[in-house]
Amino acid sequence: MPKSLLIVESPTKAKTLQKYLGGDIQVVSSKGHIKDLPKNELGVDLERDFAPKYVTILGKAKVIQDLKKAAAGIPEIYLGPDPDREGEAIAWHIAEVLGEKNHRFHRVLLLELTPKAIKEALAKPVKLNRPRCDSQQARRILDRLVGYQISPLLWQKVKTGLSAGRVQSVALRLVCDRERAIMAFVPEEYWTLDACLDAGAPPPFAAYLYKHKNKNVKPDSAVKVEKILDALEAAEFRVATIDTKPQRRHPAPPFITSSLQMEANRKLRFPPKRTMSLAQRLYEGKELGDEGPVGLITYMRSDSTRVSAEALDAVRTFIDQTYGGEHLPAAPNRFKSPKGAQEAHEAIRPTGVTRRPQDVKAYLSKDELALYELIWRRFVASQMTPAVFDLTTVDIAASDYLFRATASVLKFAGFTKVYQESRETEEAAGPEKFPPLAAGDVLQLRDFDPQQHFTKPPARFTEASLIKEMEVQGIGRPSTYATILTNLQDRLYVVKEKTALKPTEMGLVVSDLLVENFSDIMDPKFTAGLEDNLDRVAAGKIPWQELMRDFYGAFAQELNAARVGMRDVKTLPNGPTCPECGAKLAVRWGKNGEKFLGCAAYPKCRFSGDFSRNARGDIILPVPEPTSPGAPGEPPAQPFPVRGKPVVTGLPCPKCGKELLLRRGRLGEFLGCSGYPKCRFTQNFTRDAQGQVAPQDPEADAAYSCPREGCGGRLAKRRSRRGIFYGCSNYPKCDFTMNQPPQDKPCPRCQYPWLMKKGKKILCPRDECSFEETAAAVE
C-alpha cells in the first residue's frame, strides 16, 4: 500500500505525476470540481449572511466514492489541484468530503510538472489557504446573485433563455459602446502630400509634407492642396538636416495569461478558449515517446512575469551556446508584473528550454506545437539583448515648407532573431534606406503624390484588443477572459466578423436595458473595484461576508426598481396590428439573435414578419408591390412576405415542375421548391426594378466544368454558414466542393482548362492528374 495519496483535479496531470513519483505515492484525480451551487435554484441563503448551499455535481458521487476508497487507511493526503483560487476551492471541497478524522491534509502548489519541481512541492507543502478559497466562493456567489436574479427579467422583457453576468455584461457594454461610437462617428477629410525625390543616386525616396513656416500642416481640402502645389511649383528642394541616431527595441516579457491569449489570437488566430485548452494540455503533460508524459510548460494561469533563478540560468546558458555571447545581456532582463500579481507564480515558460519545438514536433498536434513554439520563442527572446536600429530623419526645405522622410535600418538583430511581438495596428512603412545625402544637397523633384483621406472611426474590438481593454480597466481576471468571450458569442450577444467583434441587435438591446437599470453592475469602475476587493479577501484583509453585504444592499435596490420599471421591449403599445387577425404585434427574437414581429395571439395566430423603423423609431411593415392584380375587394396575388412563411412566386421548379416559393433561411432569402422535401431544388434569385423575382442564371457563376470524371456538372458559387464555396451543380449526385475560386489557367501537365488553389499550392483538380506547384511558381 502506498504511504501517501496525492489528489489532483485532472486525469492527465495525475498520469504525468504518477510517472515521476513511482509507487510510494498514489496519484488520483477528482476530475475537476466535485461540489458547486445547485443549477435549479439560487443556492444562496440571503437571510443567513449569504451562506452557500453546495451540492455534489451530477456524476461526481462515484468520483467521491473512489476518492474515499483511495484515501482509506492513508494518513497523509496531499492536495494538488491547480495553484489558483479555483484550485484552492477544489482542495477544500476534497478535504471536506474525506474528513479530518483519519487524515492530515497538505496543500502542494505544482507550478510546473518536472521531477525537481514536483519533489520540491511535496517536500515543502503549505496549509490549505482559507482566504483564497473564500475569495473564490465570494466570486461564485456574486456571479450567482447577478446571473440568477437579473436573467429572469431579461426573459420577461426581451426573450426567454437570455442571461446576464456580473463581468460578462460589462464586457458586452464595452463592445456595444464601441459600436455606438463607430455609428456616431463623423469622418473628416484630410490630405497628405508626398514629394517623390531623386538625389542623383539610387534609390529615389518619398518625403511627406511636415510643416509650413515651422507649424504643423494638415490640409483638409483639395483647394488647400492646390494652393500648396502652386506655391511649390518653382521651389528648390534642398536637404536641410540629416539626423541619424541609434534606436534600441527591447524584448517583451515572457507570457502571462492575458498576453498569451492576446498574442495567440493575433499570431495564430486562436480564440482565447482554444488557447487555454491547448495550454492546459501542455502543462499537464504530453506523451514524448520513451520519456512518457512530460509537462512542457509552467502553469498557464499566471499574472506574474517572475522567472526562477534556475530557469534564468538555463536560458542564459542556452542563448550563449546557441546564438553567441553578443545576444546575451550582462545581467538577466527583469520585468515588472501587473498590479496585484501573485508573485509566487512564475511567468508562462517552457519547463525545459533545451526542449526545442522541433524536438517535440512528432508528439504534438499542429495547434499544440504552434502554441508551444510561441511560448518557447517568447521566453528565449525575453532574455536576449535589444535589437538596434539606425533611425535616420531627413528634413527637406522647399520655399516656406518642410518635408520629412525617415528610414530605419536594422544594425543588430538581438532578440528579433528569435521572436517579434505582433501589434494591433501595422506601423507605416518608410524607405528601407536613403541614397547618399548631405546637408545642403539639392534634390530633383520627380512628382507630387497628393492623397485624400478621411479620419476613421475607432476600430471594433478583436478578441485580443478586448482582453487588453478588460485588463487595462481591471474587469475580470485573466483566468476568466476566455470564458467571458466565449459566453458573449455563444449567447449571440456578439458575433465575429473576420476577427472583429460586433454586437448583435439583441446584444445592443440587452446592454441598453442593463445600463438603464443596473448602473453599478454595468460600470467598469465598479466592477474593477469588486475585483480589487476579491483580491483583498484572498489576502485575508477583509472577510468575504463583508464584501457581500456591501455589494448586495445597493444591488437589491436596483433589482427591485428594475422589476417594476424595466422597459418591455416585446410590447408595441402604438405599433401596427396583425394583418391576419387584427391582434397586437410584439417584437420577438429568433434563435440567431435576429428581431422580427410576431402576433400576440400566438399560437392561435402564427403570423410573423420582418420590419424596419423610420427616423422616429416607429415600426414600418414592408409591403411589396403585388405580382399581379387581384379581383376587386380581394388581396393582391402575392401575399405579405411574412417571416417563416414562403411567398408564392408563380415560377416553375426546373426539376419537378412544381411552383417555386420565396423562402427565408439563416443566410437570407432564396427560391425553393414547394415539393420539399421530395424535391430539394434551391436557387438564388434577382429582383428587377419593379421588385419582381426572377431566378438567377446558374451559368452566370458556373463558367467552370466539374472535374469529376463523367459528371458533366458546372461549378457554382454557393454560400454556407462558413462563407463562400464552389460546388457542383449536380449536387447531391456529385459532392465536389472547393473553398477558393478556380484559377483561370490550364494545367501544364494535362491541359485541363483550370486549376485549383489549396493553401499555398496550386493543384490540378482532376484526381487522375498529379500536377502540383507552389502558388508563387505558377503565378
GROMACS .gro file of N, CA, C and O in nm, residues 6 13 15-22 25 108-124 283-286 288 290-298 310 349-352 355:
model
  192
    6LEU      N    1  -0.178   1.156  -0.329
    6LEU     CA    2  -0.180   1.289  -0.391
    6LEU      C    3  -0.304   1.298  -0.480
    6LEU      O    4  -0.322   1.215  -0.569
   13LYS      N    5  -0.296   1.511  -1.567
   13LYS     CA    6  -0.198   1.557  -1.469
   13LYS      C    7  -0.160   1.444  -1.374
   13LYS      O    8  -0.043   1.426  -1.339
   15LYS      N    9  -0.162   1.126  -1.437
   15LYS     CA   10  -0.078   1.030  -1.509
   15LYS      C   11   0.066   1.078  -1.516
   15LYS      O   12   0.161   1.000  -1.495
   16THR      N   13   0.086   1.206  -1.545
   16THR     CA   14   0.221   1.262  -1.552
   16THR      C   15   0.291   1.254  -1.415
   16THR      O   16   0.407   1.214  -1.405
   17LEU      N   17   0.219   1.289  -1.309
   17LEU     CA   18   0.277   1.287  -1.174
   17LEU      C   19   0.311   1.145  -1.131
   17LEU      O   20   0.415   1.122  -1.069
   18GLN      N   21   0.223   1.049  -1.162
   18GLN     CA   22   0.247   0.911  -1.119
   18GLN      C   23   0.374   0.857  -1.183
   18GLN      O   24   0.449   0.781  -1.121
   19LYS      N   25   0.403   0.899  -1.305
   19LYS     CA   26   0.526   0.854  -1.373
   19LYS      C   27   0.650   0.900  -1.297
   19LYS      O   28   0.745   0.824  -1.279
   20TYR      N   29   0.647   1.022  -1.247
   20TYR     CA   30   0.763   1.076  -1.176
   20TYR      C   31   0.774   1.024  -1.032
   20TYR      O   32   0.884   1.010  -0.979
   21LEU      N   33   0.660   0.995  -0.968
   21LEU     CA   34   0.661   0.963  -0.825
   21LEU      C   35   0.673   0.814  -0.795
   21LEU      O   36   0.703   0.776  -0.682
   22GLY      N   37   0.647   0.730  -0.892
   22GLY     CA   38   0.661   0.587  -0.869
   22GLY      C   39   0.553   0.533  -0.776
   22GLY      O   40   0.441   0.584  -0.770
   25ILE      N   41   0.387   0.709  -0.366
   25ILE     CA   42   0.272   0.798  -0.357
   25ILE      C   43   0.173   0.762  -0.468
   25ILE      O   44   0.211   0.760  -0.585
  108VAL      N   45  -0.015   2.118  -0.190
  108VAL     CA   46   0.107   2.129  -0.272
  108VAL      C   47   0.075   2.215  -0.393
  108VAL      O   48  -0.028   2.198  -0.458
  109LEU      N   49   0.164   2.307  -0.422
  109LEU     CA   50   0.147   2.401  -0.534
  109LEU      C   51   0.239   2.359  -0.647
  109LEU      O   52   0.359   2.381  -0.643
  110LEU      N   53   0.182   2.295  -0.747
  110LEU     CA   54   0.259   2.240  -0.859
  110LEU      C   55   0.262   2.342  -0.973
  110LEU      O   56   0.175   2.346  -1.059
  111LEU      N   57   0.365   2.427  -0.971
  111LEU     CA   58   0.376   2.533  -1.071
  111LEU      C   59   0.430   2.482  -1.203
  111LEU      O   60   0.413   2.545  -1.307
  112GLU      N   61   0.499   2.368  -1.200
  112GLU     CA   62   0.542   2.301  -1.323
  112GLU      C   63   0.557   2.153  -1.293
  112GLU      O   64   0.588   2.115  -1.180
  113LEU      N   65   0.534   2.071  -1.394
  113LEU     CA   66   0.538   1.926  -1.374
  113LEU      C   67   0.671   1.871  -1.424
  113LEU      O   68   0.680   1.807  -1.529
  114THR      N   69   0.776   1.902  -1.348
  114THR     CA   70   0.909   1.846  -1.373
  114THR      C   71   0.952   1.773  -1.245
  114THR      O   72   0.904   1.806  -1.136
  115PRO      N   73   1.040   1.672  -1.257
  115PRO     CA   74   1.079   1.595  -1.137
  115PRO      C   75   1.125   1.682  -1.021
  115PRO      O   76   1.085   1.663  -0.907
  116LYS      N   77   1.211   1.782  -1.050
  116LYS     CA   78   1.264   1.868  -0.945
  116LYS      C   79   1.154   1.951  -0.878
  116LYS      O   80   1.145   1.959  -0.755
  117ALA      N   81   1.065   2.013  -0.962
  117ALA     CA   82   0.959   2.097  -0.907
  117ALA      C   83   0.859   2.015  -0.826
  117ALA      O   84   0.809   2.061  -0.723
  118ILE      N   85   0.830   1.894  -0.872
  118ILE     CA   86   0.735   1.808  -0.800
  118ILE      C   87   0.791   1.768  -0.664
  118ILE      O   88   0.722   1.776  -0.561
  119LYS      N   89   0.916   1.728  -0.660
  119LYS     CA   90   0.978   1.687  -0.533
  119LYS      C   91   0.986   1.804  -0.435
  119LYS      O   92   0.963   1.789  -0.315
  120GLU      N   93   1.018   1.923  -0.487
  120GLU     CA   94   1.024   2.041  -0.401
  120GLU      C   95   0.887   2.075  -0.344
  120GLU      O   96   0.874   2.111  -0.226
  121ALA      N   97   0.782   2.065  -0.427
  121ALA     CA   98   0.646   2.096  -0.381
  121ALA      C   99   0.602   1.999  -0.273
  121ALA      O  100   0.539   2.039  -0.174
  122LEU      N  101   0.633   1.871  -0.289
  122LEU     CA  102   0.595   1.770  -0.190
  122LEU      C  103   0.678   1.783  -0.062
  122LEU      O  104   0.629   1.754   0.048
  123ALA      N  105   0.803   1.828  -0.077
  123ALA     CA  106   0.889   1.844   0.040
  123ALA      C  107   0.852   1.966   0.122
  123ALA      O  108   0.879   1.971   0.243
  124LYS      N  109   0.790   2.065   0.058
  124LYS     CA  110   0.754   2.189   0.128
  124LYS      C  111   0.606   2.221   0.106
  124LYS      O  112   0.570   2.322   0.045
  283TYR      N  113   0.067   2.193  -2.014
  283TYR     CA  114   0.106   2.197  -1.872
  283TYR      C  115   0.091   2.060  -1.807
  283TYR      O  116   0.179   2.015  -1.731
  284GLU      N  117  -0.020   1.992  -1.834
  284GLU     CA  118  -0.048   1.866  -1.764
  284GLU      C  119   0.038   1.751  -1.814
  284GLU      O  120   0.055   1.652  -1.742
  285GLY      N  121   0.090   1.762  -1.933
  285GLY     CA  122   0.182   1.659  -1.980
  285GLY      C  123   0.141   1.598  -2.113
  285GLY      O  124   0.023   1.568  -2.136
  286LYS      N  125   0.238   1.579  -2.199
  286LYS     CA  126   0.220   1.513  -2.329
  286LYS      C  127   0.314   1.393  -2.336
  286LYS      O  128   0.427   1.398  -2.288
  288LEU      N  129   0.586   1.184  -2.471
  288LEU     CA  130   0.701   1.210  -2.557
  288LEU      C  131   0.780   1.081  -2.579
  288LEU      O  132   0.895   1.066  -2.536
  290ASP      N  133   0.962   0.754  -2.548
  290ASP     CA  134   1.021   0.678  -2.436
  290ASP      C  135   1.021   0.758  -2.306
  290ASP      O  136   1.028   0.700  -2.197
  291GLU      N  137   1.014   0.892  -2.315
  291GLU     CA  138   1.012   0.974  -2.193
  291GLU      C  139   0.881   0.961  -2.118
  291GLU      O  140   0.873   0.993  -1.999
  292GLY      N  141   0.774   0.918  -2.187
  292GLY     CA  142   0.644   0.913  -2.124
  292GLY      C  143   0.583   1.051  -2.117
  292GLY      O  144   0.625   1.145  -2.186
  293PRO      N  145   0.483   1.072  -2.030
  293PRO     CA  146   0.419   1.204  -2.020
  293PRO      C  147   0.511   1.307  -1.957
  293PRO      O  148   0.573   1.282  -1.853
  294VAL      N  149   0.520   1.424  -2.020
  294VAL     CA  150   0.609   1.531  -1.974
  294VAL      C  151   0.532   1.662  -1.975
  294VAL      O  152   0.468   1.696  -2.076
  295GLY      N  153   0.537   1.736  -1.862
  295GLY     CA  154   0.479   1.869  -1.859
  295GLY      C  155   0.570   1.965  -1.933
  295GLY      O  156   0.685   1.986  -1.893
  296LEU      N  157   0.520   2.026  -2.041
  296LEU     CA  158   0.607   2.105  -2.129
  296LEU      C  159   0.614   2.253  -2.092
  296LEU      O  160   0.709   2.321  -2.129
  297ILE      N  161   0.511   2.305  -2.022
  297ILE     CA  162   0.514   2.447  -1.984
  297ILE      C  163   0.476   2.460  -1.836
  297ILE      O  164   0.418   2.368  -1.778
  298THR      N  165   0.508   2.574  -1.779
  298THR     CA  166   0.466   2.603  -1.642
  298THR      C  167   0.317   2.634  -1.640
  298THR      O  168   0.252   2.645  -1.744
  310GLU      N  169   1.678   2.925  -1.141
  310GLU     CA  170   1.722   2.807  -1.216
  310GLU      C  171   1.687   2.819  -1.364
  310GLU      O  172   1.769   2.790  -1.452
  349ARG      N  173   0.628   2.969  -1.925
  349ARG     CA  174   0.753   2.942  -1.997
  349ARG      C  175   0.767   2.792  -2.018
  349ARG      O  176   0.696   2.711  -1.954
  350PRO      N  177   0.856   2.750  -2.108
  350PRO     CA  178   0.883   2.606  -2.122
  350PRO      C  179   0.951   2.553  -1.995
  350PRO      O  180   1.031   2.623  -1.934
  351THR      N  181   0.917   2.430  -1.957
  351THR     CA  182   0.980   2.373  -1.838
  351THR      C  183   1.126   2.337  -1.865
  351THR      O  184   1.205   2.329  -1.771
  352GLY      N  185   1.160   2.315  -1.989
  352GLY     CA  186   1.298   2.288  -2.026
  352GLY      C  187   1.332   2.361  -2.154
  352GLY      O  188   1.281   2.326  -2.261
  355ARG      N  189   1.444   2.186  -2.465
  355ARG     CA  190   1.346   2.105  -2.540
  355ARG      C  191   1.284   2.196  -2.646
  355ARG      O  192   1.180   2.257  -2.626
   0.00000   0.00000   0.00000
